[in-house]
């Protein structure tokens, strides 16, 4: 991590966790413009999720419009997971649209920071980052939302909860994880193959309500990502580290922290229930 920060400073890159742009118009018009902008830079939308309506149906009124555009896997994502499977915590990329009335925020993650943290930035991964930024640039002036703090390299926290399931087939572990997620009340999208990694995208409406009312830009990591891949005779299985979201502005000291702690406990329990043993790269 220290080497990464030094590299970014030398390269003159501004540290940002999210890229956002303000767009005026109806929700449908903004969504249409965003889809067109993504296609114009060579990124293919796979599906659009109406998260706002889903959350309101479960938790009641008071949650804003919130759409999630999930992109199809492409060369940058494939290269990223080939270099480091933990890159699956933000793949396939998600672009969020949130707001109300005639004012909406469109955003996604900044790969310069997140892919840099994972040690995969460069090549097709860098070009993916450029394309995401270029798509937002077609909608207006892009702003970089810097993290409120950088992760402490001495804390030992990794971007992902990472487990190894001994003597297991990844496809079997995927089915087990999906069953456990459903049993814990999380909604599931069909899983997606990104190279050798299977990405599972669940969402829990109560968690989404607390997180996105606190920090709407957290949508770059939604729906939550679990992933699995074969690693020799074992299966590597993991999920995004929820506490990673505490580096975002406004999250620390908010009710979202307790929610993220709860999410971490549930997610870790699921990974352990399917036979996972905590794993660190290099073991």
GROMACS .gro file of C-alpha atoms in nm:
model
  283
    1UNK     CA    1   0.000   0.000   0.000
    2UNK     CA    2   0.282   0.244   0.079
    3UNK     CA    3   0.437   0.170  -0.259
    4UNK     CA    4   0.100   0.230  -0.425
    5UNK     CA    5   0.051   0.570  -0.262
    6UNK     CA    6   0.404   0.672  -0.356
    7UNK     CA    7   0.344   0.561  -0.714
    8UNK     CA    8   0.023   0.760  -0.741
    9UNK     CA    9   0.188   1.072  -0.604
   10UNK     CA   10   0.479   1.042  -0.844
   11UNK     CA   11   0.241   0.987  -1.134
   12UNK     CA   12   0.048   1.297  -1.038
   13UNK     CA   13  -0.281   1.112  -1.014
   14UNK     CA   14  -0.548   1.252  -0.788
   15UNK     CA   15  -0.677   0.992  -0.545
   16UNK     CA   16  -1.048   0.936  -0.596
   17UNK     CA   17  -1.275   0.652  -0.502
   18UNK     CA   18  -1.567   0.749  -0.722
   19UNK     CA   19  -1.627   0.947  -1.039
   20UNK     CA   20  -1.955   1.140  -1.051
   21UNK     CA   21  -2.130   1.380  -1.287
   22UNK     CA   22  -2.449   1.584  -1.239
   23UNK     CA   23  -2.709   1.544  -1.514
   24UNK     CA   24  -3.041   1.728  -1.551
   25UNK     CA   25  -3.356   1.572  -1.691
   26UNK     CA   26  -3.608   1.304  -1.606
   27UNK     CA   27  -3.484   0.974  -1.469
   28UNK     CA   28  -3.574   0.799  -1.794
   29UNK     CA   29  -3.391   1.062  -2.001
   30UNK     CA   30  -3.079   1.047  -1.782
   31UNK     CA   31  -3.080   0.669  -1.797
   32UNK     CA   32  -3.108   0.682  -2.177
   33UNK     CA   33  -2.822   0.930  -2.206
   34UNK     CA   34  -2.605   0.718  -1.976
   35UNK     CA   35  -2.669   0.399  -2.172
   36UNK     CA   36  -2.587   0.580  -2.496
   37UNK     CA   37  -2.266   0.726  -2.347
   38UNK     CA   38  -2.149   0.383  -2.233
   39UNK     CA   39  -2.212   0.228  -2.572
   40UNK     CA   40  -2.033   0.517  -2.744
   41UNK     CA   41  -1.707   0.428  -2.566
   42UNK     CA   42  -1.738   0.056  -2.632
   43UNK     CA   43  -1.895  -0.058  -2.304
   44UNK     CA   44  -2.200  -0.283  -2.330
   45UNK     CA   45  -2.476  -0.259  -2.067
   46UNK     CA   46  -2.603  -0.599  -1.958
   47UNK     CA   47  -2.899  -0.500  -1.741
   48UNK     CA   48  -3.053  -0.206  -1.556
   49UNK     CA   49  -3.169  -0.267  -1.199
   50UNK     CA   50  -3.439  -0.053  -1.040
   51UNK     CA   51  -3.286  -0.061  -0.691
   52UNK     CA   52  -3.485   0.240  -0.570
   53UNK     CA   53  -3.819   0.072  -0.630
   54UNK     CA   54  -3.696  -0.257  -0.485
   55UNK     CA   55  -3.581  -0.087  -0.164
   56UNK     CA   56  -3.904   0.114  -0.128
   57UNK     CA   57  -4.115  -0.201  -0.166
   58UNK     CA   58  -3.927  -0.363   0.123
   59UNK     CA   59  -3.847  -0.072   0.355
   60UNK     CA   60  -4.116   0.185   0.270
   61UNK     CA   61  -4.104   0.537   0.122
   62UNK     CA   62  -3.822   0.785   0.168
   63UNK     CA   63  -3.561   0.628  -0.058
   64UNK     CA   64  -3.467   0.817  -0.376
   65UNK     CA   65  -3.466   0.694  -0.734
   66UNK     CA   66  -3.170   0.461  -0.774
   67UNK     CA   67  -3.082   0.271  -1.091
   68UNK     CA   68  -2.785   0.041  -1.138
   69UNK     CA   69  -2.646  -0.032  -1.484
   70UNK     CA   70  -2.446  -0.356  -1.475
   71UNK     CA   71  -2.202  -0.381  -1.767
   72UNK     CA   72  -2.108  -0.691  -1.961
   73UNK     CA   73  -1.762  -0.837  -1.891
   74UNK     CA   74  -1.494  -0.704  -2.130
   75UNK     CA   75  -1.118  -0.727  -2.187
   76UNK     CA   76  -1.021  -0.497  -1.901
   77UNK     CA   77  -1.220  -0.698  -1.647
   78UNK     CA   78  -1.083  -1.026  -1.778
   79UNK     CA   79  -0.727  -0.896  -1.748
   80UNK     CA   80  -0.792  -0.762  -1.398
   81UNK     CA   81  -0.917  -1.092  -1.252
   82UNK     CA   82  -0.639  -1.281  -1.431
   83UNK     CA   83  -0.388  -1.065  -1.243
   84UNK     CA   84  -0.576  -1.067  -0.912
   85UNK     CA   85  -0.908  -1.250  -0.853
   86UNK     CA   86  -0.995  -0.996  -0.582
   87UNK     CA   87  -1.065  -0.748  -0.863
   88UNK     CA   88  -1.400  -0.926  -0.884
   89UNK     CA   89  -1.517  -0.707  -0.593
   90UNK     CA   90  -1.599  -0.434  -0.851
   91UNK     CA   91  -1.651  -0.644  -1.166
   92UNK     CA   92  -1.841  -0.634  -1.388
   93UNK     CA   93  -1.845  -0.255  -1.341
   94UNK     CA   94  -2.164  -0.086  -1.220
   95UNK     CA   95  -2.277   0.266  -1.309
   96UNK     CA   96  -2.531   0.417  -1.069
   97UNK     CA   97  -2.794   0.684  -1.129
   98UNK     CA   98  -2.957   0.846  -0.829
   99UNK     CA   99  -3.149   1.162  -0.743
  100UNK     CA  100  -3.498   1.305  -0.776
  101UNK     CA  101  -3.698   1.551  -0.979
  102UNK     CA  102  -3.484   1.677  -1.266
  103UNK     CA  103  -3.141   1.644  -1.100
  104UNK     CA  104  -2.947   1.319  -1.099
  105UNK     CA  105  -2.598   1.199  -1.015
  106UNK     CA  106  -2.437   0.942  -1.240
  107UNK     CA  107  -2.123   0.772  -1.117
  108UNK     CA  108  -1.893   0.473  -1.100
  109UNK     CA  109  -1.566   0.374  -0.934
  110UNK     CA  110  -1.229   0.529  -1.019
  111UNK     CA  111  -1.011   0.242  -1.133
  112UNK     CA  112  -0.694   0.443  -1.074
  113UNK     CA  113  -0.740   0.397  -0.700
  114UNK     CA  114  -0.926   0.068  -0.671
  115UNK     CA  115  -0.741  -0.121  -0.944
  116UNK     CA  116  -0.420   0.035  -0.813
  117UNK     CA  117  -0.492  -0.098  -0.462
  118UNK     CA  118  -0.532  -0.442  -0.615
  119UNK     CA  119  -0.210  -0.417  -0.814
  120UNK     CA  120  -0.375  -0.467  -1.154
  121UNK     CA  121  -0.377  -0.116  -1.302
  122UNK     CA  122  -0.231  -0.093  -1.652
  123UNK     CA  123  -0.293  -0.236  -2.000
  124UNK     CA  124  -0.655  -0.323  -2.073
  125UNK     CA  125  -0.745  -0.249  -1.710
  126UNK     CA  126  -0.623   0.107  -1.753
  127UNK     CA  127  -0.819   0.137  -2.078
  128UNK     CA  128  -1.134   0.019  -1.899
  129UNK     CA  129  -1.081   0.296  -1.645
  130UNK     CA  130  -1.041   0.551  -1.924
  131UNK     CA  131  -1.357   0.432  -2.099
  132UNK     CA  132  -1.564   0.460  -1.781
  133UNK     CA  133  -1.437   0.814  -1.727
  134UNK     CA  134  -1.493   0.903  -2.093
  135UNK     CA  135  -1.853   0.778  -2.076
  136UNK     CA  136  -1.927   1.004  -1.779
  137UNK     CA  137  -1.747   1.288  -1.956
  138UNK     CA  138  -2.005   1.270  -2.234
  139UNK     CA  139  -2.271   1.358  -1.976
  140UNK     CA  140  -2.103   1.662  -1.818
  141UNK     CA  141  -1.812   1.772  -1.603
  142UNK     CA  142  -1.671   1.473  -1.415
  143UNK     CA  143  -1.589   1.524  -1.048
  144UNK     CA  144  -1.363   1.297  -0.845
  145UNK     CA  145  -1.491   1.204  -0.501
  146UNK     CA  146  -1.180   1.148  -0.289
  147UNK     CA  147  -1.185   0.901  -0.001
  148UNK     CA  148  -1.218   1.054   0.343
  149UNK     CA  149  -0.916   0.845   0.440
  150UNK     CA  150  -0.688   0.585   0.286
  151UNK     CA  151  -0.682   0.229   0.423
  152UNK     CA  152  -0.408   0.182   0.682
  153UNK     CA  153  -0.155  -0.061   0.530
  154UNK     CA  154  -0.057  -0.176   0.880
  155UNK     CA  155  -0.415  -0.282   0.963
  156UNK     CA  156  -0.390  -0.598   0.753
  157UNK     CA  157  -0.735  -0.534   0.601
  158UNK     CA  158  -0.768  -0.665   0.247
  159UNK     CA  159  -1.019  -0.535  -0.011
  160UNK     CA  160  -1.192  -0.874  -0.002
  161UNK     CA  161  -1.296  -1.137   0.250
  162UNK     CA  162  -1.098  -1.429   0.111
  163UNK     CA  163  -1.147  -1.797   0.191
  164UNK     CA  164  -1.025  -2.129   0.054
  165UNK     CA  165  -1.253  -2.433   0.038
  166UNK     CA  166  -1.035  -2.748   0.044
  167UNK     CA  167  -1.099  -3.019  -0.214
  168UNK     CA  168  -1.397  -2.843  -0.368
  169UNK     CA  169  -1.516  -2.760  -0.718
  170UNK     CA  170  -1.582  -2.391  -0.772
  171UNK     CA  171  -1.913  -2.454  -0.948
  172UNK     CA  172  -2.039  -2.649  -0.645
  173UNK     CA  173  -1.928  -2.372  -0.410
  174UNK     CA  174  -2.113  -2.115  -0.622
  175UNK     CA  175  -2.438  -2.307  -0.578
  176UNK     CA  176  -2.379  -2.338  -0.204
  177UNK     CA  177  -2.304  -1.965  -0.166
  178UNK     CA  178  -2.615  -1.872  -0.363
  179UNK     CA  179  -2.829  -2.101  -0.144
  180UNK     CA  180  -2.686  -1.947   0.174
  181UNK     CA  181  -2.737  -1.593   0.044
  182UNK     CA  182  -3.102  -1.666  -0.036
  183UNK     CA  183  -3.147  -1.825   0.307
  184UNK     CA  184  -3.016  -1.505   0.464
  185UNK     CA  185  -3.270  -1.289   0.282
  186UNK     CA  186  -3.052  -1.150   0.004
  187UNK     CA  187  -3.187  -1.110  -0.349
  188UNK     CA  188  -2.975  -1.264  -0.623
  189UNK     CA  189  -2.902  -1.182  -0.985
  190UNK     CA  190  -2.789  -1.461  -1.221
  191UNK     CA  191  -2.416  -1.514  -1.167
  192UNK     CA  192  -2.171  -1.389  -1.429
  193UNK     CA  193  -1.847  -1.539  -1.559
  194UNK     CA  194  -1.554  -1.296  -1.573
  195UNK     CA  195  -1.271  -1.506  -1.711
  196UNK     CA  196  -1.199  -1.787  -1.462
  197UNK     CA  197  -1.402  -1.615  -1.189
  198UNK     CA  198  -1.774  -1.657  -1.126
  199UNK     CA  199  -1.922  -1.337  -0.982
  200UNK     CA  200  -2.235  -1.354  -0.765
  201UNK     CA  201  -2.429  -1.030  -0.709
  202UNK     CA  202  -2.668  -1.027  -0.413
  203UNK     CA  203  -2.847  -0.730  -0.254
  204UNK     CA  204  -3.025  -0.679   0.077
  205UNK     CA  205  -3.273  -0.391   0.067
  206UNK     CA  206  -3.226  -0.291   0.430
  207UNK     CA  207  -2.849  -0.262   0.386
  208UNK     CA  208  -2.889  -0.068   0.061
  209UNK     CA  209  -3.125   0.182   0.225
  210UNK     CA  210  -2.884   0.262   0.509
  211UNK     CA  211  -2.571   0.269   0.291
  212UNK     CA  212  -2.699   0.477   0.002
  213UNK     CA  213  -2.888   0.729   0.214
  214UNK     CA  214  -2.552   0.782   0.389
  215UNK     CA  215  -2.332   0.785   0.078
  216UNK     CA  216  -2.508   0.747  -0.261
  217UNK     CA  217  -2.175   0.707  -0.442
  218UNK     CA  218  -2.131   0.370  -0.276
  219UNK     CA  219  -2.338   0.236  -0.566
  220UNK     CA  220  -2.021   0.157  -0.759
  221UNK     CA  221  -1.997  -0.157  -0.543
  222UNK     CA  222  -2.362  -0.256  -0.576
  223UNK     CA  223  -2.496  -0.514  -0.598
  224UNK     CA  224  -2.257  -0.663  -0.344
  225UNK     CA  225  -2.001  -0.896  -0.505
  226UNK     CA  226  -1.921  -1.253  -0.405
  227UNK     CA  227  -1.691  -1.457  -0.626
  228UNK     CA  228  -1.542  -1.804  -0.668
  229UNK     CA  229  -1.279  -1.970  -0.886
  230UNK     CA  230  -1.089  -2.295  -0.905
  231UNK     CA  231  -0.743  -2.287  -0.745
  232UNK     CA  232  -0.583  -2.625  -0.800
  233UNK     CA  233  -0.784  -2.888  -0.615
  234UNK     CA  234  -0.943  -2.621  -0.395
  235UNK     CA  235  -1.193  -2.343  -0.456
  236UNK     CA  236  -1.108  -1.981  -0.380
  237UNK     CA  237  -1.417  -1.797  -0.262
  238UNK     CA  238  -1.458  -1.442  -0.141
  239UNK     CA  239  -1.661  -1.124  -0.122
  240UNK     CA  240  -1.604  -0.751  -0.110
  241UNK     CA  241  -1.487  -0.635   0.235
  242UNK     CA  242  -1.783  -0.422   0.356
  243UNK     CA  243  -1.561  -0.215   0.587
  244UNK     CA  244  -1.380  -0.088   0.277
  245UNK     CA  245  -1.678   0.147   0.237
  246UNK     CA  246  -1.585   0.330   0.557
  247UNK     CA  247  -1.315   0.520   0.367
  248UNK     CA  248  -1.591   0.706   0.180
  249UNK     CA  249  -1.690   1.057   0.294
  250UNK     CA  250  -1.967   1.070   0.553
  251UNK     CA  251  -1.965   0.700   0.639
  252UNK     CA  252  -1.751   0.690   0.955
  253UNK     CA  253  -1.959   0.793   1.255
  254UNK     CA  254  -2.286   0.724   1.071
  255UNK     CA  255  -2.544   0.443   1.115
  256UNK     CA  256  -2.388   0.284   0.806
  257UNK     CA  257  -2.093   0.160   1.014
  258UNK     CA  258  -2.312  -0.073   1.223
  259UNK     CA  259  -2.480  -0.192   0.904
  260UNK     CA  260  -2.143  -0.265   0.742
  261UNK     CA  261  -2.033  -0.456   1.051
  262UNK     CA  262  -2.352  -0.662   1.037
  263UNK     CA  263  -2.302  -0.724   0.665
  264UNK     CA  264  -1.945  -0.837   0.730
  265UNK     CA  265  -2.058  -1.087   0.994
  266UNK     CA  266  -2.327  -1.231   0.766
  267UNK     CA  267  -2.097  -1.248   0.464
  268UNK     CA  268  -1.811  -1.409   0.657
  269UNK     CA  269  -2.055  -1.659   0.811
  270UNK     CA  270  -2.179  -1.758   0.465
  271UNK     CA  271  -1.824  -1.812   0.339
  272UNK     CA  272  -1.745  -2.024   0.644
  273UNK     CA  273  -2.069  -2.221   0.616
  274UNK     CA  274  -1.972  -2.343   0.268
  275UNK     CA  275  -1.648  -2.479   0.415
  276UNK     CA  276  -1.423  -2.178   0.363
  277UNK     CA  277  -1.105  -2.134   0.564
  278UNK     CA  278  -0.958  -1.779   0.589
  279UNK     CA  279  -0.691  -1.732   0.324
  280UNK     CA  280  -0.429  -1.470   0.241
  281UNK     CA  281  -0.253  -1.460  -0.097
  282UNK     CA  282   0.086  -1.628  -0.075
  283UNK     CA  283  -0.021  -1.890   0.177
   0.00000   0.00000   0.00000
